[in-house]
Amino acid sequence: MADRQLKLGFILHGVGPGWDDWRHPDAQVDASTSLPFYVRQAQAAERGKFDYLFVADSVSINARSSPHYLNRFEPLTILSAVAAVTDRIGLVATSTVSYNEPFNLARQFASLDHLSGGRAGWNVVTSWLAGSADNYGKAEHLGHAERYRLADEYLDVVKGLWDSWEDDALVRDKASGQFLNADKLHELGHKGEFLSVKGPLNISRSPQGQPVIFQAGSSEDGRTFAARHAEAIFTHQEDLAEGQAFYADLKARARGFGRDPEKLFILPGARPVVGSTEEEAERLHGELAGLVSLENALRALGRSFNDHNFSQYDPDGAFPAHVAEEGRKSNQSASEKVLAAAAQGLTLGQIALRVATPKGGFVGTPEQLADRFQLWLEKRGSDGFNLFESLPGQLEVFVDQVVPILQQRGIYKQDYAGKTFRENLGLDVPVNRNTAARLTRSAA
Amino acid sequence: MADRQLKLGFILHGVGPGWDDWRHPDAQVDASTSLPFYVRQAQAAERGKFDYLFVADSVSINARSSPHYLNRFEPLTILSAVAAVTDRIGLVATSTVSYNEPFNLARQFASLDHLSGGRAGWNVVTSWLAGSADNYGKAEHLGHAERYRLADEYLDVVKGLWDSWEDDALVRDKASGQFLNADKLHELGHKGEFLSVKGPLNISRSPQGQPVIFQAGSSEDGRTFAARHAEAIFTHQEDLAEGQAFYADLKARARGFGRDPEKLFILPGARPVVGSTEEEAERLHGELAGLVSLENALRALGRSFNDHNFSQYDPDGAFPAHVAEEGRKSNQSASEKVLAAAAQGLTLGQIALRVATPKGGFVGTPEQLADRFQLWLEKRGSDGFNLFESLPGQLEVFVDQVVPILQQRGIYKQDYAGKTFRENLGLDVPVNRNTAARLTRSAA
């Protein structure tokens, strides 16, 4: 067995990440709010020993939003439901620090961690589309740098709440009648730039101590934040060299914060299309690409650029440069990818269609897919992948045909190593700050 | 079969509602964060055709909090998990309007309603214990009247968000490529005294249109709020005459708001202790009462009075009158009950112990319990009950021994009438305000 094992996540996304995916003949059109659909996918991913399920999120829509954003389950509720019918797979919910009370968020994640037997993960997001603030009575969005300052403080508060109970605070001794050891329950007493939270949390420390922290932004501030706090990064490189550069940068930054870089997993998104032959795989990818209209591809592109209206430009012309500049403020990574494609001479329409149905080298036979995954792992382009289901049924195909090859090659686990998500990822339970302080005091 | 059928709810409360319940020899001490414990109880209640499961809540604790408050699941996450392993039983989660963003709350309840196939209920609370505001960076608690003004506005916003999608807004026609009928997706555009929320909600209208609204306060403002908005009221009368007075008052108030009073269910809490003989039942109740120490009974009493420290008084003396006055501000119903007991000449200690292990006439044989329930139903003291499990195993005893008698008497359903909670309660799906407006416009 290889030293480093490939980590795999599966993104539960209902009708599919592409604008027109729902039009596929086999697509279930109401998938986004169907518990049976989610359970079927979750159980298939668990059969394939996937490390985790991932639910993305956003908090505002309008009539121009894509089917996938428009109507979907809220992450914490759907993952709580999925927890009850799965056993070992991690459950990563996206939640924003901008519009959730930290006490509520800390509590719901701790609750999910308890009820899942230690399988919760939190994908921390700060960047939202224009319009979100209006759903929360906020005058406006914070600026990019300010958002990350809030995120730093927020994370400290949430971790502090998770630590407000020491592991052995609950005595629960029937004979003596002592339920709680009050010395091991701690107020947080936080008063900072953005937040003021007293604590303690009203749920005990959960099996993982703290849910696993994911992060998904790749701007400069996002990278710093991830290197400091995250245990896994959901990223978007499609090219190995690009992946390697990102990988090396993030691992170096983590080292810079005194962290073990092997405890920060870099996980690009991938949308594999598996066929029994190369031709079949290409035909299937063609089915997928054929679903997308230019109009919707342009709208999808707009979503990464503050809901910009790209239909006003000639699709056979160049990508409008001033828009890319604007986009850097809201979604830096999308913007950079588009600029790179424009530099290659692609037209606006070509860029939109490419973004709508990325190939990313993940179209091929099971052997080819396994080769590709192995290459990225061994060349340190990533530590694994975050998989989207490209076409209905592809998750099952992947589990039945690609996973066994990865296992045979010794780069993917035969079974889960433990019970909790942290155990399965090889991550330690974070030291409880209050226990640490107690030990320091008693040593002094 | 009788006209009116008894409604039954079961309160999922982990270690039990009494301070020392966890010390019972058969009690599972870690029940409050055990999914298997919750699932076992949920499935037993569903076997007994209970109308709903109920999860109470609070948002602040300290080292003096009772075991039941101290450490427990967050309601929406645990009920989402329970939803995945039950089929027909309603799922009522308590959430406060004081410390949740209405967009998040509306969304999580809609998500629960979708994933449960239409079984969500929301117990709207406004009144919280001292200390809560500190967990949310708020300077202080709103006053009683202001809280209910906020609750009115909040409910209107949440219902407006639930209505932001008309029932048939999602077209999802693969042939034409139309996913959404944008004319049937509506912004809310609310700007009021307390809240400002644009909408629309990012999840479509759920199977019940709107989750069932519960309410649990019985102050003057609470009654008005309930009569206006609630479809079920969780109340606390133990004496039939008291129950009848409350019942008549609330039904009259509902009529005053132009509502059908039969669509507002009055459901007092009850903690039945069932024995095969009266003696066995009394012995079991004695076991329960014997678990409570005077010290904890006084602490439990304090919780209803702004965390007042009752241990400073002589337990054999009278209930301190000035404290009752203070208590009226935070928990009017508890305060009135205590004042009534004091007027009967009970000492502080006696009052504390009585409050800690109420009998309420629900101690007896299965026949006696059925008699009691039937009496309350027929005399219109209530429309049913919200049951606590008094001692470990009593839920199963109730389901196996009391439910069949109620069914034989024709005052309790043989099976669920429909799929959704509303269908099972005989409540209509609320008319969507945007659909109503459209119909009015097209008629004009």
Coordinates of N, CA and C in Angstrom, one line a residue, chain A residues 15 20 22-33 35-36 39 56-78 80-85 99-104 107-109 111-112 114-116 131 133-138 161 165 170-180 182 185 187 195-205 296, chain B residues 15 20 22-33 35-36 39 56-78 80-85 99-104 107-109 111-112 114-116 131 133-138 161 165 170-180 182 185 187 195-205 296:
Chain A
V15 N -30.0 18.3 -9.0 CA -30.2 18.2 -10.4 C -28.9 18.3 -11.2
D20 N -28.0 22.8 -17.7 CA -29.0 22.0 -18.4 C -28.9 20.5 -18.1
W22 N -30.3 18.8 -16.0 CA -31.6 18.2 -15.7 C -32.4 17.7 -16.9
R23 N -31.9 18.2 -18.1 CA -32.6 17.8 -19.3 C -32.2 16.5 -19.9
H24 N -31.1 15.9 -19.2 CA -30.7 14.6 -19.7 C -31.9 13.6 -19.6
P25 N -32.0 12.7 -20.5 CA -33.2 11.8 -20.5 C -33.3 11.0 -19.2
D26 N -32.2 10.6 -18.6 CA -32.2 9.9 -17.3 C -32.2 10.7 -16.1
A27 N -32.2 12.0 -16.2 CA -32.1 12.9 -15.0 C -33.5 12.9 -14.3
Q28 N -33.4 12.9 -13.0 CA -34.6 13.0 -12.1 C -34.8 14.5 -11.9
V29 N -35.8 15.1 -12.4 CA -35.9 16.6 -12.4 C -36.1 17.2 -11.0
D30 N -36.7 16.4 -10.1 CA -36.9 16.9 -8.8 C -35.9 16.5 -7.8
A31 N -34.7 16.1 -8.3 CA -33.6 15.5 -7.4 C -33.2 16.4 -6.3
S32 N -33.3 17.8 -6.6 CA -32.7 18.7 -5.6 C -33.5 18.8 -4.3
T33 N -34.7 18.3 -4.2 CA -35.4 18.3 -3.0 C -36.0 16.9 -2.7
L35 N -35.3 13.4 -0.9 CA -34.5 12.7 0.1 C -34.1 11.3 -0.5
P36 N -35.0 10.6 -1.1 CA -34.6 9.3 -1.6 C -33.4 9.4 -2.6
V39 N -30.3 10.0 -0.6 CA -29.9 8.8 0.2 C -29.3 7.8 -0.7
A56 N -22.6 22.0 -1.3 CA -22.3 23.4 -1.5 C -23.5 24.2 -1.1
D57 N -23.4 25.5 -1.2 CA -24.5 26.4 -0.8 C -24.4 27.8 -1.3
S58 N -25.5 28.5 -1.3 CA -25.5 29.9 -1.5 C -26.8 30.4 -0.9
V59 N -26.9 31.7 -0.6 CA -28.0 32.2 0.1 C -28.8 33.3 -0.6
S60 N -28.7 33.3 -1.9 CA -29.7 34.2 -2.6 C -29.9 33.7 -4.0
I61 N -31.1 33.9 -4.5 CA -31.4 33.5 -5.8 C -32.2 34.6 -6.5
N62 N -32.3 34.5 -7.8 CA -33.3 35.3 -8.5 C -33.8 34.5 -9.7
A63 N -34.7 35.0 -10.5 CA -35.3 34.2 -11.6 C -34.3 33.8 -12.6
R64 N -33.1 34.4 -12.6 CA -32.0 34.0 -13.6 C -31.0 33.0 -13.0
S65 N -31.3 32.5 -11.8 CA -30.3 31.6 -11.2 C -30.5 30.2 -11.9
S66 N -29.4 29.4 -11.9 CA -29.4 28.1 -12.5 C -30.2 27.2 -11.7
P67 N -30.8 26.1 -12.3 CA -31.6 25.1 -11.6 C -31.0 24.6 -10.4
H68 N -29.7 24.4 -10.4 CA -29.0 23.9 -9.2 C -28.9 24.8 -8.0
Y69 N -28.8 26.1 -8.3 CA -28.8 27.1 -7.2 C -30.2 27.4 -6.7
L70 N -31.1 27.4 -7.7 CA -32.5 28.0 -7.5 C -33.2 27.3 -6.4
N71 N -33.2 26.0 -6.3 CA -34.0 25.3 -5.4 C -33.2 24.1 -4.9
R72 N -32.9 24.1 -3.6 CA -32.2 23.0 -3.1 C -32.3 22.9 -1.6
F73 N -32.0 21.7 -1.1 CA -31.9 21.5 0.4 C -31.0 22.4 1.0
E74 N -31.3 22.8 2.3 CA -30.3 23.5 3.1 C -29.3 22.4 3.6
P75 N -28.0 22.7 3.6 CA -27.0 21.7 3.8 C -27.1 21.0 5.2
L76 N -27.2 21.7 6.3 CA -27.2 21.0 7.6 C -28.4 20.1 7.8
T77 N -29.5 20.5 7.3 CA -30.7 19.6 7.5 C -30.6 18.4 6.6
I78 N -30.2 18.5 5.3 CA -30.1 17.3 4.5 C -29.0 16.4 5.0
S80 N -28.0 16.0 8.0 CA -28.5 15.3 9.2 C -29.3 14.2 8.9
A81 N -30.2 14.3 7.9 CA -31.0 13.2 7.4 C -30.2 12.1 6.8
V82 N -29.2 12.5 6.0 CA -28.3 11.5 5.4 C -27.5 10.7 6.5
A83 N -27.1 11.5 7.6 CA -26.4 10.8 8.7 C -27.1 9.6 9.2
A84 N -28.4 9.7 9.3 CA -29.2 8.6 9.9 C -29.2 7.3 9.1
V85 N -28.8 7.4 7.8 CA -28.9 6.2 7.0 C -27.6 5.9 6.4
Y99 N -23.7 35.3 7.5 CA -25.1 35.5 7.8 C -25.6 34.4 8.7
N100 N -24.8 33.9 9.6 CA -25.2 32.9 10.6 C -24.7 33.4 11.9
E101 N -25.5 33.3 12.9 CA -25.0 33.6 14.3 C -24.0 32.5 14.7
P102 N -22.8 32.8 15.1 CA -21.8 31.8 15.4 C -22.3 30.8 16.5
F103 N -23.1 31.2 17.4 CA -23.6 30.3 18.4 C -24.5 29.2 17.8
N104 N -25.3 29.7 16.8 CA -26.2 28.7 16.2 C -25.4 27.8 15.3
R107 N -23.4 25.2 17.2 CA -24.3 24.3 17.8 C -24.9 23.3 16.8
Q108 N -25.2 23.8 15.6 CA -25.8 22.8 14.7 C -24.7 21.9 14.2
F109 N -23.5 22.3 14.0 CA -22.4 21.4 13.6 C -22.1 20.4 14.7
S111 N -24.1 19.4 16.8 CA -25.3 18.4 16.9 C -25.1 17.4 15.8
L112 N -24.8 17.9 14.6 CA -24.5 16.9 13.4 C -23.4 16.0 13.8
H114 N -22.5 14.9 16.8 CA -23.0 14.0 17.7 C -23.8 12.9 17.0
L115 N -24.8 13.4 16.3 CA -25.8 12.4 15.7 C -25.2 11.5 14.7
S116 N -24.1 12.0 14.0 CA -23.5 11.1 13.0 C -22.4 10.3 13.6
G131 N -26.5 40.4 -3.7 CA -27.9 40.1 -3.4 C -28.1 39.4 -2.0
A133 N -26.9 40.0 1.0 CA -27.1 40.9 2.1 C -28.5 41.3 2.3
D134 N -29.2 41.5 1.1 CA -30.6 41.9 1.1 C -31.5 40.9 1.8
N135 N -31.1 39.6 1.9 CA -31.9 38.6 2.6 C -31.8 38.6 4.1
Y136 N -30.8 39.5 4.5 CA -30.5 39.5 6.0 C -30.5 40.9 6.5
G137 N -31.2 41.8 5.8 CA -31.3 43.1 6.4 C -30.0 43.8 6.6
K138 N -29.0 43.4 5.8 CA -27.7 44.1 6.0 C -27.6 45.1 4.8
L161 N -16.3 27.8 21.2 CA -17.5 27.2 21.6 C -17.4 25.7 21.7
W165 N -16.8 22.8 26.4 CA -16.9 21.6 27.2 C -15.6 20.8 27.1
L170 N -18.8 15.8 31.5 CA -20.0 15.1 31.9 C -19.7 13.9 32.7
V171 N -19.9 13.9 34.0 CA -19.6 12.8 34.9 C -20.6 11.8 34.9
R172 N -21.9 12.2 35.0 CA -23.1 11.3 34.9 C -23.0 10.1 35.8
D173 N -22.6 10.3 37.1 CA -22.5 9.2 38.0 C -23.8 9.1 38.8
K174 N -24.5 8.0 38.5 CA -25.8 7.8 39.2 C -25.7 7.7 40.7
A175 N -24.7 7.1 41.2 CA -24.5 6.9 42.6 C -24.3 8.2 43.4
S176 N -23.4 9.0 42.9 CA -23.2 10.3 43.6 C -24.2 11.4 43.3
G177 N -24.8 11.2 42.1 CA -25.7 12.3 41.7 C -25.0 13.4 40.9
Q178 N -23.7 13.3 40.7 CA -23.0 14.3 40.0 C -23.2 14.1 38.5
F179 N -23.8 15.0 37.8 CA -24.0 15.0 36.4 C -22.9 15.7 35.6
L180 N -22.6 16.9 36.1 CA -21.6 17.7 35.5 C -20.5 18.0 36.4
A182 N -18.5 21.0 37.0 CA -18.7 22.4 36.6 C -17.3 23.0 36.3
L185 N -16.6 23.0 32.4 CA -17.5 23.7 31.5 C -17.1 25.2 31.6
E187 N -17.1 29.3 30.1 CA -17.5 30.4 29.2 C -16.5 30.8 28.2
L195 N -17.6 40.3 16.7 CA -18.5 39.4 17.4 C -18.4 39.5 18.9
S196 N -19.4 39.2 19.6 CA -19.4 39.1 21.0 C -20.3 37.9 21.4
V197 N -19.7 36.9 22.0 CA -20.3 35.7 22.3 C -19.9 35.2 23.7
K198 N -20.8 35.0 24.6 CA -20.4 34.6 25.9 C -20.2 33.1 26.1
G199 N -21.1 32.3 25.6 CA -21.0 30.8 25.8 C -21.3 30.5 27.3
P200 N -21.2 29.2 27.7 CA -20.7 28.1 26.9 C -21.8 27.6 25.9
L201 N -21.3 26.7 25.0 CA -22.3 26.1 24.1 C -23.2 25.1 24.8
N202 N -24.4 25.0 24.4 CA -25.4 24.1 25.1 C -25.4 22.7 24.5
I203 N -24.3 22.2 24.1 CA -24.1 20.8 23.7 C -22.7 20.4 23.9
S204 N -22.5 19.3 24.5 CA -21.2 18.8 24.9 C -20.2 18.6 23.7
R205 N -19.0 18.5 24.1 CA -17.9 18.3 23.0 C -18.3 17.1 22.3
N296 N -27.5 29.6 -21.9 CA -27.3 29.2 -20.5 C -25.9 29.2 -20.1
Chain B
V15 N -32.4 12.8 28.3 CA -32.3 12.3 29.7 C -33.6 12.5 30.5
D20 N -33.5 15.0 38.0 CA -32.8 13.8 38.5 C -33.2 12.5 37.7
W22 N -32.3 11.2 35.1 CA -31.1 10.4 34.6 C -30.6 9.4 35.7
R23 N -30.9 9.6 36.9 CA -30.4 8.7 38.0 C -31.2 7.4 38.1
H24 N -32.4 7.3 37.4 CA -33.2 6.1 37.5 C -32.3 4.9 37.0
P25 N -32.4 3.8 37.6 CA -31.6 2.6 37.3 C -31.6 2.3 35.8
D26 N -32.8 2.4 35.2 CA -32.9 2.1 33.8 C -32.6 3.2 32.8
A27 N -32.3 4.4 33.3 CA -32.1 5.5 32.4 C -30.8 5.4 31.7
Q28 N -30.8 5.8 30.4 CA -29.6 5.9 29.6 C -29.0 7.3 29.8
V29 N -27.8 7.4 30.5 CA -27.3 8.7 30.9 C -26.9 9.6 29.7
D30 N -26.5 9.0 28.6 CA -26.1 9.8 27.5 C -27.2 10.0 26.4
A31 N -28.4 9.8 26.8 CA -29.6 9.8 25.9 C -29.7 11.1 25.1
S32 N -29.3 12.2 25.7 CA -29.5 13.5 25.1 C -28.8 13.8 23.8
T33 N -27.7 13.0 23.6 CA -27.0 13.2 22.4 C -26.8 11.8 21.7
L35 N -28.3 9.4 18.9 CA -29.2 9.2 17.9 C -30.0 7.9 18.0
P36 N -29.3 6.8 18.3 CA -30.1 5.6 18.5 C -31.3 5.7 19.5
V39 N -34.0 7.7 17.8 CA -34.7 6.9 16.8 C -35.6 5.9 17.4
A56 N -38.2 20.5 22.4 CA -38.2 21.8 23.0 C -36.7 22.4 22.9
D57 N -36.5 23.6 23.3 CA -35.2 24.2 23.1 C -35.0 25.4 24.1
S58 N -33.8 25.7 24.2 CA -33.3 27.0 24.8 C -32.0 27.3 24.3
V59 N -31.5 28.5 24.5 CA -30.2 28.9 23.8 C -29.2 29.4 24.8
S60 N -29.3 29.1 26.1 CA -28.2 29.5 26.9 C -28.2 28.5 28.2
I61 N -27.0 28.3 28.6 CA -26.9 27.4 29.8 C -25.9 28.0 30.7
N62 N -25.8 27.5 31.9 CA -24.7 27.7 32.8 C -24.5 26.5 33.6
A63 N -23.5 26.5 34.5 CA -23.2 25.3 35.3 C -24.3 24.9 36.2
R64 N -25.3 25.7 36.4 CA -26.4 25.4 37.3 C -27.6 24.9 36.5
S65 N -27.5 24.8 35.2 CA -28.6 24.3 34.4 C -28.9 22.8 34.6
S66 N -30.2 22.4 34.4 CA -30.5 21.0 34.7 C -29.9 20.1 33.5
P67 N -29.7 18.9 33.8 CA -29.1 17.9 32.8 C -29.8 18.0 31.5
H68 N -31.1 18.2 31.5 CA -31.9 18.2 30.3 C -31.6 19.4 29.4
Y69 N -31.4 20.6 30.0 CA -31.1 21.8 29.3 C -29.6 21.9 28.9
L70 N -28.8 21.3 29.8 CA -27.4 21.5 29.7 C -26.8 21.1 28.4
N71 N -27.2 19.9 27.9 CA -26.5 19.2 26.8 C -27.6 18.5 26.0
R72 N -27.8 19.0 24.8 CA -28.8 18.3 24.0 C -28.6 18.7 22.5
F73 N -29.3 17.8 21.7 CA -29.3 18.1 20.3 C -30.0 19.4 19.9
E74 N -29.5 20.0 18.9 CA -30.2 21.1 18.3 C -31.5 20.6 17.6
P75 N -32.6 21.2 17.7 CA -33.9 20.6 17.2 C -33.9 20.3 15.7
L76 N -33.5 21.2 14.9 CA -33.7 21.0 13.4 C -32.8 19.9 12.9
T77 N -31.6 19.8 13.5 CA -30.7 18.8 13.0 C -31.2 17.4 13.5
I78 N -31.6 17.3 14.7 CA -32.0 15.9 15.2 C -33.3 15.5 14.5
S80 N -34.3 16.3 11.5 CA -33.9 16.0 10.1 C -33.4 14.5 10.1
A81 N -32.6 14.2 11.1 CA -32.1 12.8 11.2 C -33.3 11.8 11.4
V82 N -34.1 12.2 12.3 CA -35.3 11.3 12.7 C -36.2 11.2 11.4
A83 N -36.3 12.2 10.6 CA -37.2 12.2 9.4 C -36.8 11.1 8.5
A84 N -35.5 10.8 8.4 CA -35.0 9.8 7.5 C -35.3 8.4 7.9
V85 N -35.7 8.2 9.1 CA -36.0 6.8 9.6 C -37.4 6.7 10.1
Y99 N -33.2 35.1 17.9 CA -31.8 34.9 17.6 C -31.6 34.1 16.4
N100 N -32.5 34.0 15.5 CA -32.3 33.3 14.2 C -32.7 34.3 13.0
E101 N -31.9 34.3 12.0 CA -32.2 35.1 10.8 C -33.4 34.5 10.2
P102 N -34.5 35.2 9.9 CA -35.7 34.6 9.4 C -35.5 33.9 8.1
F103 N -34.5 34.4 7.2 CA -34.3 33.7 6.0 C -33.7 32.3 6.3
N104 N -32.8 32.2 7.2 CA -32.2 30.9 7.6 C -33.3 29.9 8.2
R107 N -35.8 28.7 5.6 CA -35.2 27.8 4.7 C -35.0 26.4 5.4
Q108 N -34.5 26.4 6.6 CA -34.3 25.1 7.3 C -35.6 24.4 7.5
F109 N -36.7 25.1 7.9 CA -37.9 24.4 8.1 C -38.5 23.9 6.7
S111 N -36.7 23.0 4.2 CA -35.9 21.9 3.9 C -36.3 20.7 4.7
L112 N -36.6 20.8 5.9 CA -37.1 19.7 6.8 C -38.4 19.2 6.2
H114 N -39.5 19.4 3.1 CA -39.3 18.7 1.8 C -38.7 17.3 2.2
L115 N -37.7 17.2 3.0 CA -37.0 15.9 3.2 C -37.9 14.9 4.0
S116 N -38.8 15.4 4.7 CA -39.7 14.5 5.5 C -41.0 14.2 4.7
G131 N -29.6 35.6 29.9 CA -28.3 35.1 29.5 C -28.3 34.8 28.0
A133 N -29.2 36.5 25.4 CA -28.8 37.7 24.5 C -27.2 37.7 24.5
D134 N -26.6 37.3 25.6 CA -25.1 37.3 25.6 C -24.5 36.4 24.6
N135 N -25.2 35.4 24.2 CA -24.6 34.4 23.2 C -24.7 34.9 21.8
Y136 N -25.4 36.1 21.7 CA -25.7 36.6 20.3 C -25.2 38.1 20.2
G137 N -24.4 38.5 21.1 CA -23.9 39.8 21.0 C -24.9 40.9 21.0
K138 N -26.1 40.6 21.7 CA -27.1 41.6 21.8 C -27.0 42.2 23.2
L161 N -41.8 34.2 2.9 CA -40.8 33.5 2.3 C -41.2 32.1 1.8
W165 N -42.5 31.0 -3.5 CA -42.6 30.1 -4.7 C -44.1 29.7 -4.8
L170 N -42.2 25.5 -10.5 CA -41.2 24.7 -11.2 C -41.8 23.9 -12.3
V171 N -41.5 24.3 -13.6 CA -42.1 23.6 -14.7 C -41.3 22.4 -15.1
R172 N -40.0 22.4 -15.1 CA -39.1 21.3 -15.3 C -39.5 20.5 -16.6
D173 N -39.7 21.1 -17.7 CA -40.1 20.4 -18.9 C -38.9 20.2 -19.8
K174 N -38.4 19.0 -19.8 CA -37.2 18.6 -20.6 C -37.3 19.0 -22.0
A175 N -38.5 18.8 -22.6 CA -38.6 19.1 -24.1 C -38.4 20.6 -24.4
S176 N -39.1 21.5 -23.7 CA -39.0 22.9 -24.0 C -37.7 23.5 -23.3
G177 N -37.2 22.9 -22.3 CA -36.0 23.5 -21.6 C -36.4 24.5 -20.6
Q178 N -37.7 24.6 -20.3 CA -38.1 25.6 -19.3 C -38.1 24.9 -17.9
F179 N -37.2 25.4 -17.0 CA -37.2 24.8 -15.7 C -38.1 25.6 -14.8
L180 N -38.0 26.9 -14.8 CA -38.8 27.7 -13.9 C -39.8 28.6 -14.7
A182 N -40.8 32.0 -14.3 CA -40.3 33.1 -13.5 C -41.5 34.0 -12.9
L185 N -42.3 33.0 -9.2 CA -41.3 33.2 -8.2 C -41.3 34.6 -7.8
E187 N -40.3 37.9 -5.1 CA -39.6 38.6 -4.0 C -40.6 38.9 -2.9
L195 N -37.4 43.9 10.9 CA -36.8 43.1 9.9 C -36.8 43.7 8.5
S196 N -35.8 43.3 7.7 CA -35.8 43.7 6.3 C -35.3 42.5 5.5
V197 N -36.1 41.9 4.7 CA -35.8 40.6 4.0 C -36.3 40.7 2.6
K198 N -35.5 40.5 1.6 CA -35.9 40.7 0.2 C -36.5 39.4 -0.4
G199 N -35.9 38.3 -0.2 CA -36.4 37.1 -0.8 C -36.0 37.1 -2.3
P200 N -36.5 36.1 -3.1 CA -37.3 34.9 -2.6 C -36.4 33.9 -1.9
L201 N -37.1 32.9 -1.3 CA -36.4 31.8 -0.6 C -35.7 31.0 -1.6
N202 N -34.6 30.3 -1.3 CA -33.9 29.5 -2.3 C -34.2 28.0 -2.1
I203 N -35.5 27.8 -1.8 CA -36.0 26.4 -1.8 C -37.5 26.5 -2.1
S204 N -38.0 25.6 -3.0 CA -39.3 25.8 -3.5 C -40.4 25.5 -2.4
R205 N -41.6 25.8 -2.7 CA -42.7 25.6 -1.7 C -42.7 24.1 -1.4
N296 N -32.3 20.1 44.1 CA -32.5 20.2 42.7 C -33.9 20.7 42.3

